[in-house]
Coordinates of C-alpha atoms in Angstrom, one line a residue:
X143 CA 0.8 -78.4 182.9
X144 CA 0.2 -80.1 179.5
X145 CA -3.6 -80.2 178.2
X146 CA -4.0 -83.9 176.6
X147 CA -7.0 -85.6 175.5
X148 CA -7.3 -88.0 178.7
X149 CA -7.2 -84.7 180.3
X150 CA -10.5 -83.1 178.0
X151 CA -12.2 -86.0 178.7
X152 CA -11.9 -86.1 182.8
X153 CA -12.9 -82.5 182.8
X154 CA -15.6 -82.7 181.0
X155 CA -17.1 -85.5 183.1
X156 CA -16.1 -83.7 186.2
X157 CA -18.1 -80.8 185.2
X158 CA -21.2 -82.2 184.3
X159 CA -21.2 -83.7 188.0
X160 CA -20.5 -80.6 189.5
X161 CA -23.6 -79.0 187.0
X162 CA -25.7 -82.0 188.7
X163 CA -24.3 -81.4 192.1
X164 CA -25.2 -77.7 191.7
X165 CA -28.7 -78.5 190.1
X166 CA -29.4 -80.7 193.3
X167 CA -28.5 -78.3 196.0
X168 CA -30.9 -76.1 194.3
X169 CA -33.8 -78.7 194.4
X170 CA -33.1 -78.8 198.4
X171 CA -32.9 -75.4 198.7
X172 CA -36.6 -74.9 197.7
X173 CA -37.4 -76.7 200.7
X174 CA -40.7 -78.0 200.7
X175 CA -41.5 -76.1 197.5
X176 CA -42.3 -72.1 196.3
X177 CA -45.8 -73.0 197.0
X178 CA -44.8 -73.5 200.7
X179 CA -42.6 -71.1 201.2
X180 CA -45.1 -68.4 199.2
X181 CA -47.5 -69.2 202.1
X182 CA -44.7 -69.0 204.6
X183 CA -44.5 -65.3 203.6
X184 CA -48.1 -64.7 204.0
X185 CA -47.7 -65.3 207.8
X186 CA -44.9 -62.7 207.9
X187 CA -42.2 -64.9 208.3
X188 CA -38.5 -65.7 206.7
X189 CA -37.8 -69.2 205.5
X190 CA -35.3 -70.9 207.0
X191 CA -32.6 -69.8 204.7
X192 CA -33.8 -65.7 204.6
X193 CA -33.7 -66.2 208.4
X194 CA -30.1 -67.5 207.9
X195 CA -29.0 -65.3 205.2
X196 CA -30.4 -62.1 206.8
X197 CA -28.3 -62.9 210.7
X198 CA -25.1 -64.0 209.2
X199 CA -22.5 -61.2 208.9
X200 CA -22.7 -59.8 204.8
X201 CA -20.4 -61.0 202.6
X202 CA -19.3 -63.8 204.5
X203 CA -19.5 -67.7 203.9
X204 CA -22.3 -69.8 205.6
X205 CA -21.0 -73.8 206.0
X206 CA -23.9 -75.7 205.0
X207 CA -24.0 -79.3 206.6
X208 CA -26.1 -82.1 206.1
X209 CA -28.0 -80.2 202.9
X210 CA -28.5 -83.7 201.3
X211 CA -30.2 -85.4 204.7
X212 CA -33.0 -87.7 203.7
X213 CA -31.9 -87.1 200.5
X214 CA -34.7 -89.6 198.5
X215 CA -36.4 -91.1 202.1
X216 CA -39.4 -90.7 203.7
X217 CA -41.2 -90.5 199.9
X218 CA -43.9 -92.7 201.1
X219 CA -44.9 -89.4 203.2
X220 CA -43.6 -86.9 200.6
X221 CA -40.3 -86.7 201.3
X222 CA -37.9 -84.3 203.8
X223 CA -35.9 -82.4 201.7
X224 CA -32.5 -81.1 204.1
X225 CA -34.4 -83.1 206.8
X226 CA -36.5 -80.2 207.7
X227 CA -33.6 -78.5 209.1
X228 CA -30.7 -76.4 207.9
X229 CA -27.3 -76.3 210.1
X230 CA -24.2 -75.3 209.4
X231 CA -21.6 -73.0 210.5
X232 CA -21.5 -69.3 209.8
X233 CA -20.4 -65.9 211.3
X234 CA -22.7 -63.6 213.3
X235 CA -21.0 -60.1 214.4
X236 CA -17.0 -61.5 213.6
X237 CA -18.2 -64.5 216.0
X238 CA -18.1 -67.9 214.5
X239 CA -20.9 -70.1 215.4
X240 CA -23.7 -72.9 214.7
X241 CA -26.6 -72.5 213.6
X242 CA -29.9 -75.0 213.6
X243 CA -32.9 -73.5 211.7
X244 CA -36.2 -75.5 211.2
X245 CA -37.7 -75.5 207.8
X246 CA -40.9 -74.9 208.7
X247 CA -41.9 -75.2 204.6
X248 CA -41.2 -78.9 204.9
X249 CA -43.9 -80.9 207.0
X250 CA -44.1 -77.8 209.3
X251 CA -40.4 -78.4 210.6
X252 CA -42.1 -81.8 212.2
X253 CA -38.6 -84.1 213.5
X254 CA -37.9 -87.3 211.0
X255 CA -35.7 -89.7 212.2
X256 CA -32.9 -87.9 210.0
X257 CA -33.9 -84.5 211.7
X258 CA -33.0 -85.7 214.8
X259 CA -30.0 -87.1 213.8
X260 CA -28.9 -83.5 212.2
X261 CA -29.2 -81.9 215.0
X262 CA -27.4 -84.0 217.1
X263 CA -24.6 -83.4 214.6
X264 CA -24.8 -79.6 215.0
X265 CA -24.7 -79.9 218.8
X266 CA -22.1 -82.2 218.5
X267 CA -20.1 -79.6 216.1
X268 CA -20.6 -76.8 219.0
X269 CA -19.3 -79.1 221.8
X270 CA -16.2 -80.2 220.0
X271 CA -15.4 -76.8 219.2
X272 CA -16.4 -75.1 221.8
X273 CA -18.8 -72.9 219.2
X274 CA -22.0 -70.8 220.4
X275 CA -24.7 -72.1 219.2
X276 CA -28.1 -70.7 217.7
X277 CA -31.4 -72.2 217.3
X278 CA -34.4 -70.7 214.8
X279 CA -37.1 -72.8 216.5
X280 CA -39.7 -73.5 214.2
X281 CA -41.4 -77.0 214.4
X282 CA -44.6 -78.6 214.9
X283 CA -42.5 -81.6 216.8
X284 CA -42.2 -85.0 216.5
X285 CA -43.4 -86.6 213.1
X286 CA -46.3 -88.7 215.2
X287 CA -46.2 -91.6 212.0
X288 CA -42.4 -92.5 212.9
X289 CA -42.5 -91.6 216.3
X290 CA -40.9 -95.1 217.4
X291 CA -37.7 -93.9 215.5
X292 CA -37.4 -90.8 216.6
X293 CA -38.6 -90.8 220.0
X294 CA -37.3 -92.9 222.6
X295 CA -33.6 -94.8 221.7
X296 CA -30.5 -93.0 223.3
X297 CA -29.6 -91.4 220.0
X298 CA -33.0 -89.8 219.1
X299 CA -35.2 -86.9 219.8
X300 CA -34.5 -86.3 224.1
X301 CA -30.7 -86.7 223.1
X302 CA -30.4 -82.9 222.4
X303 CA -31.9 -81.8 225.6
X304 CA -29.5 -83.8 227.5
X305 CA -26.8 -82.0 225.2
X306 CA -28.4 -78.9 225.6
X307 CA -27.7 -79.4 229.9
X308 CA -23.8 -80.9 229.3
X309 CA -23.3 -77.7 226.7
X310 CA -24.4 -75.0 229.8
X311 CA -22.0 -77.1 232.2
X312 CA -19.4 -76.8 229.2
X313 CA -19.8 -72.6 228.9
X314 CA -21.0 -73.0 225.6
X315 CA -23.2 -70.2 224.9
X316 CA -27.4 -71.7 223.4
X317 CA -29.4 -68.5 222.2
X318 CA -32.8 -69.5 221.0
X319 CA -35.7 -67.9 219.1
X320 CA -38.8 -68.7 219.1
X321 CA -40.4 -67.5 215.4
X322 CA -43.4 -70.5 214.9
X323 CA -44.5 -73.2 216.3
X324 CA -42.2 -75.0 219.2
X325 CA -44.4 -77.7 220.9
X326 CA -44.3 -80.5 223.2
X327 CA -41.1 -81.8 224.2
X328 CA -39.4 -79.7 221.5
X329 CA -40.5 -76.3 224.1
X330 CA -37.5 -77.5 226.6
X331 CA -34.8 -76.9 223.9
X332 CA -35.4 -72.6 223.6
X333 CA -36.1 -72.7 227.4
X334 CA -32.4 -74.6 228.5
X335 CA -30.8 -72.2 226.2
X336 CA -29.0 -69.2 228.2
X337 CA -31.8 -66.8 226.2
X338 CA -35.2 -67.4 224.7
X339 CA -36.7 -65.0 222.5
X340 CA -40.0 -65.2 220.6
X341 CA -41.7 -63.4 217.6
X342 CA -44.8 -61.5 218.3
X343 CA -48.0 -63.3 217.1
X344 CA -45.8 -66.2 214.9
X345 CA -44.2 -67.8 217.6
X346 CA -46.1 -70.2 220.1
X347 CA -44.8 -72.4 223.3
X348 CA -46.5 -75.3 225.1
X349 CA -46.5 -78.6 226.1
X350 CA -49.8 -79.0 224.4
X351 CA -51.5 -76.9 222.2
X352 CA -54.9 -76.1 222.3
X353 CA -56.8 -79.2 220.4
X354 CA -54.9 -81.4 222.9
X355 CA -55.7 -79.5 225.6
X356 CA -59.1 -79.6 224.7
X357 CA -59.0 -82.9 224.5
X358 CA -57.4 -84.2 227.8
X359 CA -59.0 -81.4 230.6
X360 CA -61.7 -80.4 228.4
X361 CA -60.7 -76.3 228.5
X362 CA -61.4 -74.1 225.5
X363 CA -58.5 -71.8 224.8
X364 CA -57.2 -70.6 221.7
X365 CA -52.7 -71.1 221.4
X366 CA -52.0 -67.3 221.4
X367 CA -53.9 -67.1 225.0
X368 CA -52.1 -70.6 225.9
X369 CA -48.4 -70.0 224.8
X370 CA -47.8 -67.1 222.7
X371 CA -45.6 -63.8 223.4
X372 CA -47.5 -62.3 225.5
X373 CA -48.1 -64.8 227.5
X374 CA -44.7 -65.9 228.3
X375 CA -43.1 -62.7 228.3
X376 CA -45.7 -61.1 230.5
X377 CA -47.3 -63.7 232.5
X378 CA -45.2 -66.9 232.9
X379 CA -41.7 -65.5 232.6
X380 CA -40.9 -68.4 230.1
X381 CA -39.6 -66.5 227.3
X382 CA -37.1 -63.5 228.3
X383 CA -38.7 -61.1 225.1
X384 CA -41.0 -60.5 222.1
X385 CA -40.4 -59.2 219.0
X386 CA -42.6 -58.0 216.3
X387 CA -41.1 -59.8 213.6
X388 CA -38.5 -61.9 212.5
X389 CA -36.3 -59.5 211.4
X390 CA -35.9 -57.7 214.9
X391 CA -35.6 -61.0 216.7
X392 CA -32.3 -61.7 214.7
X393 CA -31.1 -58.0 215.3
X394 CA -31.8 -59.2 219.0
X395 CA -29.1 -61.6 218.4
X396 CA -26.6 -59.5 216.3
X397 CA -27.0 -57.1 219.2
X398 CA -26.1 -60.1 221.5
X399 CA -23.3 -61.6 220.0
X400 CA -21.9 -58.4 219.7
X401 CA -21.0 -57.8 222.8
X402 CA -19.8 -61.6 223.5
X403 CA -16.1 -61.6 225.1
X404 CA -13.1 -63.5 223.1
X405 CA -12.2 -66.8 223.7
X406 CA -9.7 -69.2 224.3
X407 CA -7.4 -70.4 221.4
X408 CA -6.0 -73.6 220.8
X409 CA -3.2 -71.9 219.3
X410 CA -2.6 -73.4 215.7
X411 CA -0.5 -71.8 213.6
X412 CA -1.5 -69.2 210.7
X413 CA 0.3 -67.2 208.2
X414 CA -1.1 -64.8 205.6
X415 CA -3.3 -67.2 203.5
X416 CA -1.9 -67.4 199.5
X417 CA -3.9 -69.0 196.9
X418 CA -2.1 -71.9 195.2
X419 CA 0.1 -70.9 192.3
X420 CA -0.9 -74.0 190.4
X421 CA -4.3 -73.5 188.8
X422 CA -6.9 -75.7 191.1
X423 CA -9.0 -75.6 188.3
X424 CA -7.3 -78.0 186.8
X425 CA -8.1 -80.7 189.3
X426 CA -11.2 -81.8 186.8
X427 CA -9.0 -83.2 184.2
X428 CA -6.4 -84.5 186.8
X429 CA -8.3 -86.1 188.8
X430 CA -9.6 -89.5 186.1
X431 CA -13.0 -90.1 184.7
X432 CA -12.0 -94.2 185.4
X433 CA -12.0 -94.3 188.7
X434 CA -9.2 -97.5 188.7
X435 CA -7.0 -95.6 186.4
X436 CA -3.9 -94.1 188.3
X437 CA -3.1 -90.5 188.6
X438 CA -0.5 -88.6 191.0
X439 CA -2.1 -87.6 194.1
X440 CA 0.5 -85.0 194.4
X441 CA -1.0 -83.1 191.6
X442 CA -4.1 -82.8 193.2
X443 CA -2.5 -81.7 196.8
X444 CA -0.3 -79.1 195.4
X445 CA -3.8 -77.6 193.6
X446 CA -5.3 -77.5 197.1
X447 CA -2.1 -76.0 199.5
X448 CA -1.2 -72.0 199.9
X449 CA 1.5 -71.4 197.0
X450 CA 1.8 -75.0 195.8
X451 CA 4.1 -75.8 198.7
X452 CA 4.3 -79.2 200.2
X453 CA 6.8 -80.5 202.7
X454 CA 7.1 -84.5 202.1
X455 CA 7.4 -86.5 204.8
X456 CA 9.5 -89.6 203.9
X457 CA 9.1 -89.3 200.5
X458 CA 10.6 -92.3 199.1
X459 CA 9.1 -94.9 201.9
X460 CA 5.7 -96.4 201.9
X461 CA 5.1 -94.8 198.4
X462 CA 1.0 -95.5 198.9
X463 CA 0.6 -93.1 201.3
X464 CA 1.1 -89.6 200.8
X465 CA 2.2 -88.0 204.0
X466 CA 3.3 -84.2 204.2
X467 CA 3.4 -80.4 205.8
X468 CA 1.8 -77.8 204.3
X469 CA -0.8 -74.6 204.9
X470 CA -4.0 -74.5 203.8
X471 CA -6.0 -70.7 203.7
X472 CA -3.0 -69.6 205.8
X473 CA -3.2 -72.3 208.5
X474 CA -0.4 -74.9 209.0
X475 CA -1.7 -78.7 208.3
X476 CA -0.4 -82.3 208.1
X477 CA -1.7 -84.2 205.3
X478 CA -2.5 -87.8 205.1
X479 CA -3.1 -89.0 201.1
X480 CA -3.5 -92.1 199.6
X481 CA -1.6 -91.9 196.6
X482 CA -2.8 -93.8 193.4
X483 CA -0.1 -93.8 191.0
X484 CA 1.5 -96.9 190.2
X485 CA 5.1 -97.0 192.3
X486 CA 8.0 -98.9 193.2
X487 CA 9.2 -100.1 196.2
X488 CA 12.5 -101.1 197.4
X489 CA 12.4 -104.1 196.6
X490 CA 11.6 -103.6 193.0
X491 CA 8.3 -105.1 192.6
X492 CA 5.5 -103.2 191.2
X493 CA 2.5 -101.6 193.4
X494 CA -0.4 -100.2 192.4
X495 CA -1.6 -96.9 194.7
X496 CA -5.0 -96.9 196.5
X497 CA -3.8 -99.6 198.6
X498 CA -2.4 -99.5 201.7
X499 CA 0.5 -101.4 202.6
X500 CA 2.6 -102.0 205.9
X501 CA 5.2 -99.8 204.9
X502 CA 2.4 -97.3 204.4
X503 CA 0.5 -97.4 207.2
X504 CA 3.6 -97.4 209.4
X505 CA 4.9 -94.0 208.1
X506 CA 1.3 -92.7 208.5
X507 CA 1.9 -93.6 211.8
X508 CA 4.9 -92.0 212.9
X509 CA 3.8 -89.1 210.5
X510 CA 0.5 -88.4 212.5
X511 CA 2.3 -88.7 216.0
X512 CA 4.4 -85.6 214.8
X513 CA 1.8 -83.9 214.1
X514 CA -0.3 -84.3 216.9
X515 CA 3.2 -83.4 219.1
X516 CA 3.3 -80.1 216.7
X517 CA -0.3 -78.9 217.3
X518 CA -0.8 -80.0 213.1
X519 CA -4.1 -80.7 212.4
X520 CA -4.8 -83.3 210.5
X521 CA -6.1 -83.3 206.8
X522 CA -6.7 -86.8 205.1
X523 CA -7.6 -86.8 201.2
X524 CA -9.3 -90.6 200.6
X525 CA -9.0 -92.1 197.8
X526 CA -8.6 -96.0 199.0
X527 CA -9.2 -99.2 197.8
X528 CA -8.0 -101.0 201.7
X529 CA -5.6 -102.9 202.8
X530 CA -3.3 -105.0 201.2
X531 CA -4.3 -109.0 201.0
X532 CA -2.6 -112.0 200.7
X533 CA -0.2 -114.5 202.1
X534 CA 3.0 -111.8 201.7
X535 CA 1.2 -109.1 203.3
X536 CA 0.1 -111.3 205.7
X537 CA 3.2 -112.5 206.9
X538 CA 4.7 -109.4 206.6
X539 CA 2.3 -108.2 209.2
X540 CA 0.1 -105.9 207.4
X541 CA -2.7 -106.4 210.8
X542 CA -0.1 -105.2 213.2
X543 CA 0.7 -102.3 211.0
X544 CA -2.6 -101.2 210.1
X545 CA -3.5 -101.0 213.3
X546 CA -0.9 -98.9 214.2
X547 CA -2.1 -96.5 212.1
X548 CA -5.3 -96.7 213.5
X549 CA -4.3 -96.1 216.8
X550 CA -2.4 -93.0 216.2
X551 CA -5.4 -91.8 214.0
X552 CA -7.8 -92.4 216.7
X553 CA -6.3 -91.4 219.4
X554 CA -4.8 -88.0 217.9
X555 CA -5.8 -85.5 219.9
X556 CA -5.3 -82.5 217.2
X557 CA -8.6 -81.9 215.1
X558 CA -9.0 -84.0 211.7
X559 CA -10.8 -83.0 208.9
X560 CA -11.5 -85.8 206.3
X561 CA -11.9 -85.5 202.4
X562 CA -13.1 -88.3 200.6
X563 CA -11.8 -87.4 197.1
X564 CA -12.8 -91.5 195.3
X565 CA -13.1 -94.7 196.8
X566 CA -13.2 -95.2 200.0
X567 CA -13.4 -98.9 200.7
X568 CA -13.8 -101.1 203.7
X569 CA -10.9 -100.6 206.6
X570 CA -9.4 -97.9 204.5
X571 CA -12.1 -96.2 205.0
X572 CA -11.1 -96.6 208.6
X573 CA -7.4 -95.8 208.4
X574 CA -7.7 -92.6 206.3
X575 CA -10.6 -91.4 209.6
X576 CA -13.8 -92.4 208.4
X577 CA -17.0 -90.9 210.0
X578 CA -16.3 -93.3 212.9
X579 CA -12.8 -91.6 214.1
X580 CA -14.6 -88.3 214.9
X581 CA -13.5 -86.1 212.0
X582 CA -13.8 -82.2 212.9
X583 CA -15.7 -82.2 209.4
X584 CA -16.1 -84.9 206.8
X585 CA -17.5 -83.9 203.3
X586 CA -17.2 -85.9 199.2
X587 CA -16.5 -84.7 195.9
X588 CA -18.8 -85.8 193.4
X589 CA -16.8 -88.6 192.4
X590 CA -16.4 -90.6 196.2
X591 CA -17.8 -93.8 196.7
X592 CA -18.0 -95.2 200.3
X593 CA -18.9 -99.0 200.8
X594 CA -17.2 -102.3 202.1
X595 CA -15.8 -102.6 198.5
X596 CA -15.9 -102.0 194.9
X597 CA -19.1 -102.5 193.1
X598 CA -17.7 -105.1 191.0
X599 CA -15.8 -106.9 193.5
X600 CA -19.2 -106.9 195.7
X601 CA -21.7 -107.9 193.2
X602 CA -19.2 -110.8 191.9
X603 CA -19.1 -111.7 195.1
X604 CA -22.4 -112.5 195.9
X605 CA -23.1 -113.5 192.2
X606 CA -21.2 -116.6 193.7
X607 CA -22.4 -116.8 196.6
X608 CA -25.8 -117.1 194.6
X609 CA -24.6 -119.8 192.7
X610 CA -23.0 -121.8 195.2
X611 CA -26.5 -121.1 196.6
X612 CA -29.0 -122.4 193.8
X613 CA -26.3 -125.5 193.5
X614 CA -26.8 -126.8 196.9
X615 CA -30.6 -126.9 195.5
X616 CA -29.1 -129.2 192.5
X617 CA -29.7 -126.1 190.3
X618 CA -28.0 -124.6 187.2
X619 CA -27.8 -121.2 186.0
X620 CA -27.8 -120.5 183.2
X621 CA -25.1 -117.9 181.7
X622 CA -28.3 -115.5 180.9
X623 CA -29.7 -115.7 184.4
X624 CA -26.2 -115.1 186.0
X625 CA -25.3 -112.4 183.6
X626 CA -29.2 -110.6 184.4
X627 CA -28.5 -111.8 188.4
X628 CA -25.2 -109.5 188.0
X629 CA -26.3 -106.5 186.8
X630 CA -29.2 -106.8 189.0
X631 CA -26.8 -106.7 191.9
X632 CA -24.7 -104.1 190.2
X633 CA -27.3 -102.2 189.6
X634 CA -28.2 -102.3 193.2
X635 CA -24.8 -101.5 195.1
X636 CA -23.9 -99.0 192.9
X637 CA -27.1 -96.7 194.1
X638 CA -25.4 -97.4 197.3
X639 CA -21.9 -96.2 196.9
X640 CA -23.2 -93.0 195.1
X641 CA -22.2 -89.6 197.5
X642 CA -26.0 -88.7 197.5
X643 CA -26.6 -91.9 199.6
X644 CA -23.6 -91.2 201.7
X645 CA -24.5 -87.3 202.3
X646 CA -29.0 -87.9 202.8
X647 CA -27.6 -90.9 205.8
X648 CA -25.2 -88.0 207.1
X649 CA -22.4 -90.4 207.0
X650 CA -20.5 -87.5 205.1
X651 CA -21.6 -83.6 206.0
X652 CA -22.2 -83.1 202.4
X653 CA -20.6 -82.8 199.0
X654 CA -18.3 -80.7 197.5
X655 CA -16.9 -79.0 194.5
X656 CA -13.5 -80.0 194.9
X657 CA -12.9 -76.1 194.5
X658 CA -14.6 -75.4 198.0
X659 CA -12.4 -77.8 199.6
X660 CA -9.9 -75.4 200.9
X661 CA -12.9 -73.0 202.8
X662 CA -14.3 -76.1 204.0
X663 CA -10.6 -77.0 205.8
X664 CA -10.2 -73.8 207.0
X665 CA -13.6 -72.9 208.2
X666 CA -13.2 -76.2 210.2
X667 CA -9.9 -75.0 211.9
X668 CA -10.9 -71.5 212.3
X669 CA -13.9 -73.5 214.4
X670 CA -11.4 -76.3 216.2
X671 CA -9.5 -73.1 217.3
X672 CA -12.2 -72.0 220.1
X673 CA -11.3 -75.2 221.6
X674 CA -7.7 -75.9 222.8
X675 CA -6.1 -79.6 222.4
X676 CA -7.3 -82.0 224.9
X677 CA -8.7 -85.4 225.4
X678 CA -12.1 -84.2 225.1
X679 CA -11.8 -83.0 221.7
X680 CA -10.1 -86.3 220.9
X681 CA -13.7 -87.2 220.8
X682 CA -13.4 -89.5 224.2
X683 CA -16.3 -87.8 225.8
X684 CA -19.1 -88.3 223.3
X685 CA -22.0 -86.1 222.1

């Protein structure tokens, strides 16, 4: 394609947010610091991350999600970088699976609010797809200073052991090793796994360890006597057996998941994957630095598809919506785009893309019923700014025909992954399968921004609000103090629609380089196809 100016300028501001992106994931990764994790090694033990690294198949790709969790909370007690927790989905042996690791550099692997949260959302991630599940148990429990948001409420801390039960009813194969500390209630989750294993002389078990028990009966016993290897592998029968370090515990697994029998398909369809022919590097300069400038959304979907291809689906109706068949690493999608250039409709007048309109939402529709009766899943690239308002689209029934669309979205019983490329504003957000219509996987580029609406249109909003406010109180701004109330407000709502505040409240998995978008698709359908098409996996039985 032709290189202009406009096109210079987006990629260099693209790039510099994919240098910060980078620079940040780095920051996580240190987990609670080299300091930390140089004591870690001390005791013998991986980090989380080695531990991953080291029982992942080599050479394949490890699906990181949640890596921003907590992402600038908890600072009045130092801050939780990842949540104390890595998850994601990776391959152990050719078997896909999830994996749950506690960082026990970060508070000891102790449970934050957003801990348990995380690893609700790997459980839920198993269940969906029917995916084994690993845990590397390393945690000194429940963060006693927040215990009242973590501990008791439906969606907190007990929620995984509940999920841990319905997952053995399911078939859905829980390994769990032991390699530090696993106390309290946080010793039921190895032991309702199918196998518990534990790590000579590192890993410990109990309800209550030795300080506590000192405390309540008044016995003196030290925690190796009370709940380590040899004690549960020898005496109590807990654990089923010890290894001498951390490295033979994970063979232990390898060995395990390498005799594992195959498993039912869902059965979407997969050709030999082909790399676009259009260069997807050129996405940076497509996509625009000013996020209300227009571009073709097409551009962008044939720098994401196997050889460029992609099969419109009314093409010249409902020109805001982008609706199409096409395959993605080799498997065979139906994609759902809001398209931002400025069109025209039938009718003549002028509309500019971003918006949804009835026409829109109505081929979305019919164009996600197809694909649900074809076994398609579903890809939807956001870039929304809502619905369309206003006494014409109102009595043209824009209500009735967005909710149409969200109908067939939310009841589509094919897996849908979600990409939230720019805006994503208020019901759009809904439409196009927010985090509330039970995307497979949901991750941001750089450049997303998820809120009720605009920055602009927010804080002049309540900018008016403020001064219908102070004139009830017979009170005047003036121009100064409405111009510093603004940006105050500005200032304010824009911290919330950055990606980073999106990804550390796990409303997104995590953000991307747009040029990981395609393993992040396919990874998510190589994973929905362990679990064939059903109304379970339309999400009506819930995690």
């Amino acid at each position: 394609m032709a290189i202009d100016l406009e096109f210079n300028k987006n990629e260099d501001a693209y790039k510099q947010l994919c240098y910060q992106l980078k620079t940040s994931l780095d920051k996580v990764k240190l987990g609670g610091g080299e300091k930390k994790i140089a004591k870690h090694h001390e005791k013998g033990k991986l980090t989380a991350r080695e531990r991953i690294a080291y029982l992942t198949d080599e050479g394949s790709d490890f699906l990181e999600i949640g890596a921003f969790a907590a992402d600038g909370m908890y600072e009045d007690f130092g801050g939780c970088p990842s949540a104390g927790v890595v998850t994601g989905i990776g391959w152990v042996e050719g078997r896909q699976c999830v994996i749950v690791a506690n960082d026990a550099t970060v508070k000891a692997g102790a449970w934050f609010p957003l801990t348990a949260k995380k690893n609700l959302r790997a459980q839920e991630i198993s269940i969906e797809n029917r995916l084994p599940i690993i845990y590397l148990v390393d945690s000194a429990g429940v963060f006693l200073p927040m215990q009242d948001e973590i501990f008791p409420d439906k969606e907190h801390f007990g929620r995984q052991f509940r999920n841990n039960a319905r997952m053995s009813s399911m078939g859905i194969i829980q390994m769990a090793a032991i390699m530090g500390s696993c106390v309290a209630g946080g010793a039921y989750l190895p032991i309702m796994s199918d196998e518990a294993m534990i790590v000579d002389k590192t890993g410990s078990i109990f309800l209550a360890g030795s300080y506590l028990v000192r405390a309540a009966i008044g016995e003196n016993i030290d925690n190796e006597t009370l709940g380590g290897a040899t004690t549960h592998c020898e005496i109590s029968g807990v654990t089923d057996n010890k290894y001498d370090n951390d490295e033979d515990c994970l063979d232990a697994i390898r060995g395990i998941f390498d005799k594992i029998g195959d498993f039912e398909k869902a059965g979407f369809n997969r050709a030999e994957p082909a790399p676009p022919k259009k260069d997807v590097n050129e996405i940076y300069g497509i996509f625009p630095k000013d996020r209300v400038k227009p571009y073709d959304t097409l551009e962008i979907i044939e720098r994401l598809v196997d050889n460029s291809e992609f099969d419109q689906y009314k093409a010249r109706y409902g020109q805001t919506i982008v609706c199409g068949a096409a395959r993605i690493d080799g498997w065979a999608v139906g994609i759902v785009a809001n398209q931002r250039k400025i069109v025209k409709s039938g009718k003549g007048e002028m509309q500019m893309g971003g918006v949804i309109y009835s026409d829109s939402a109505d081929k979305a529709a019919r164009f996600i019923m197809n694909c649900n009766q074809r076994k398609m899943p579903l890809v939807f690239l956001q870039d929304v700014s809502g619905f369309m308002v206003g006494s014409k689209a109102e009595h043209g029934g824009i209500i009735k025909d967005g909710a149409k669309m969200v109908n067939a979205m939310a009841n589509s019983t094919v897996p849908k992954f979600t990409i939230i490329m720019g805006n994503s504003y208020g019901a759009g957000n809904y439409a196009m399968c927010g985090k509330a219509y039970d995307p497979r996987l949901i991750y941001a580029w750089p450049t997303s921004q998820i809120a009720v609406m605009s920055g602009a249109a927010a804080a002049n909003t309540l900018l008016q609000i403020k001064v219908a406010a102070s004139k009830a109180k017979g009170e005047q701004l003036t121009d100064k103090e409405k111009q510093e109330h603004l940006k105050e407000i500005t200032d304010r709502y824009n911290q919330q629609l950055s990606p980073y505040y999106a990804a550390s409240r796990l409303w997104v998995d995590g953000i991307i380089d747009p040029l990981e978008t395609r393993k992040v698709i396919s990874t998510g359908i190589a994973a929905a196809n362990h679990a064939p098409v059903d109304k379970f996996n339309a999400g009506i039985i819930q995690t």
